[in-house]
Amino acid sequence: DQGWSYARVPQPPSIWRGRDAVPTNIWRVMEVSSEETSAEKADASKAFDGDPRTFWHSEWSKRQAPYPHDLQIDLGTSLDVSGFRLLPRQTPPQNGRPRHFQLFLTRNPDDWGRPICEGDIPDSPDLFTAKFEPAKAHYMKLVVTDGHRTGEPFLALAEIGVAAGTLHREE
């Protein structure tokens, strides 16, 4: 082994495991309320790049963009969506943890209608999953109305994803 040592390192958290995981490589940002692109590369597309070490961060260097923060995505194809997954920022400092969210799905980006799902996300770095009745969608809008730190306007999300068809429990 020529002096090399090997260690088993756990895989970083991922939302792309399981039969229901929808690939994000064809997703495209349509619109975003705020993103930090000056002081760091934390643009909205980092929220679905498949790397939990990168993240979308709301603007903070030139101005502190207030809540709500939203992100509109073209999913690249029409599909039945039955779940939503969100991974908060995984790197320090772990500011910008989302609290209340609304998720909209539609086939027509001119008519978002009512949220398909909404609720509170725990104050945790763990993967959050929400399940709902399957809905046909080509576009998705995530709205985060506030965060866990009172008075802090920041949002930082490592990854978001959706589940197709029936949502399966990850093992």
C-alpha angles and dihedrals in degrees: 000000000000095000095303119140121207127206132188109235120190116247114256114256112279135187093200100079122108138039093284098056113121115214113240099200092102096045118115131196109242098176138348130191094217140349135174111239102145108060095026139003097257101135122157095260088068087073090073106025094110094245114110090196092067124065148185109245126187115242114284111148102067097022135353103244110215129225139302098071120185139183126196117200135189103218090205094235140030115265144156109262121197104163146028129214129195130183115194120220110299100195128074132302093043095201124139097052109171121234114176120029141177123201122202126190126187146156090218118053090202091065116045095167118185125338114273088209138006139167148111126308116214119250092253140110089233127112112272120211129190123188128202142160110292115269129187111242143165095174134044132195123193117196119188109193099187146350137234097253109077112235094010111122096194130113123190122177124179098193143351128190145163134228123226125222113339115008111236124205112250117236 
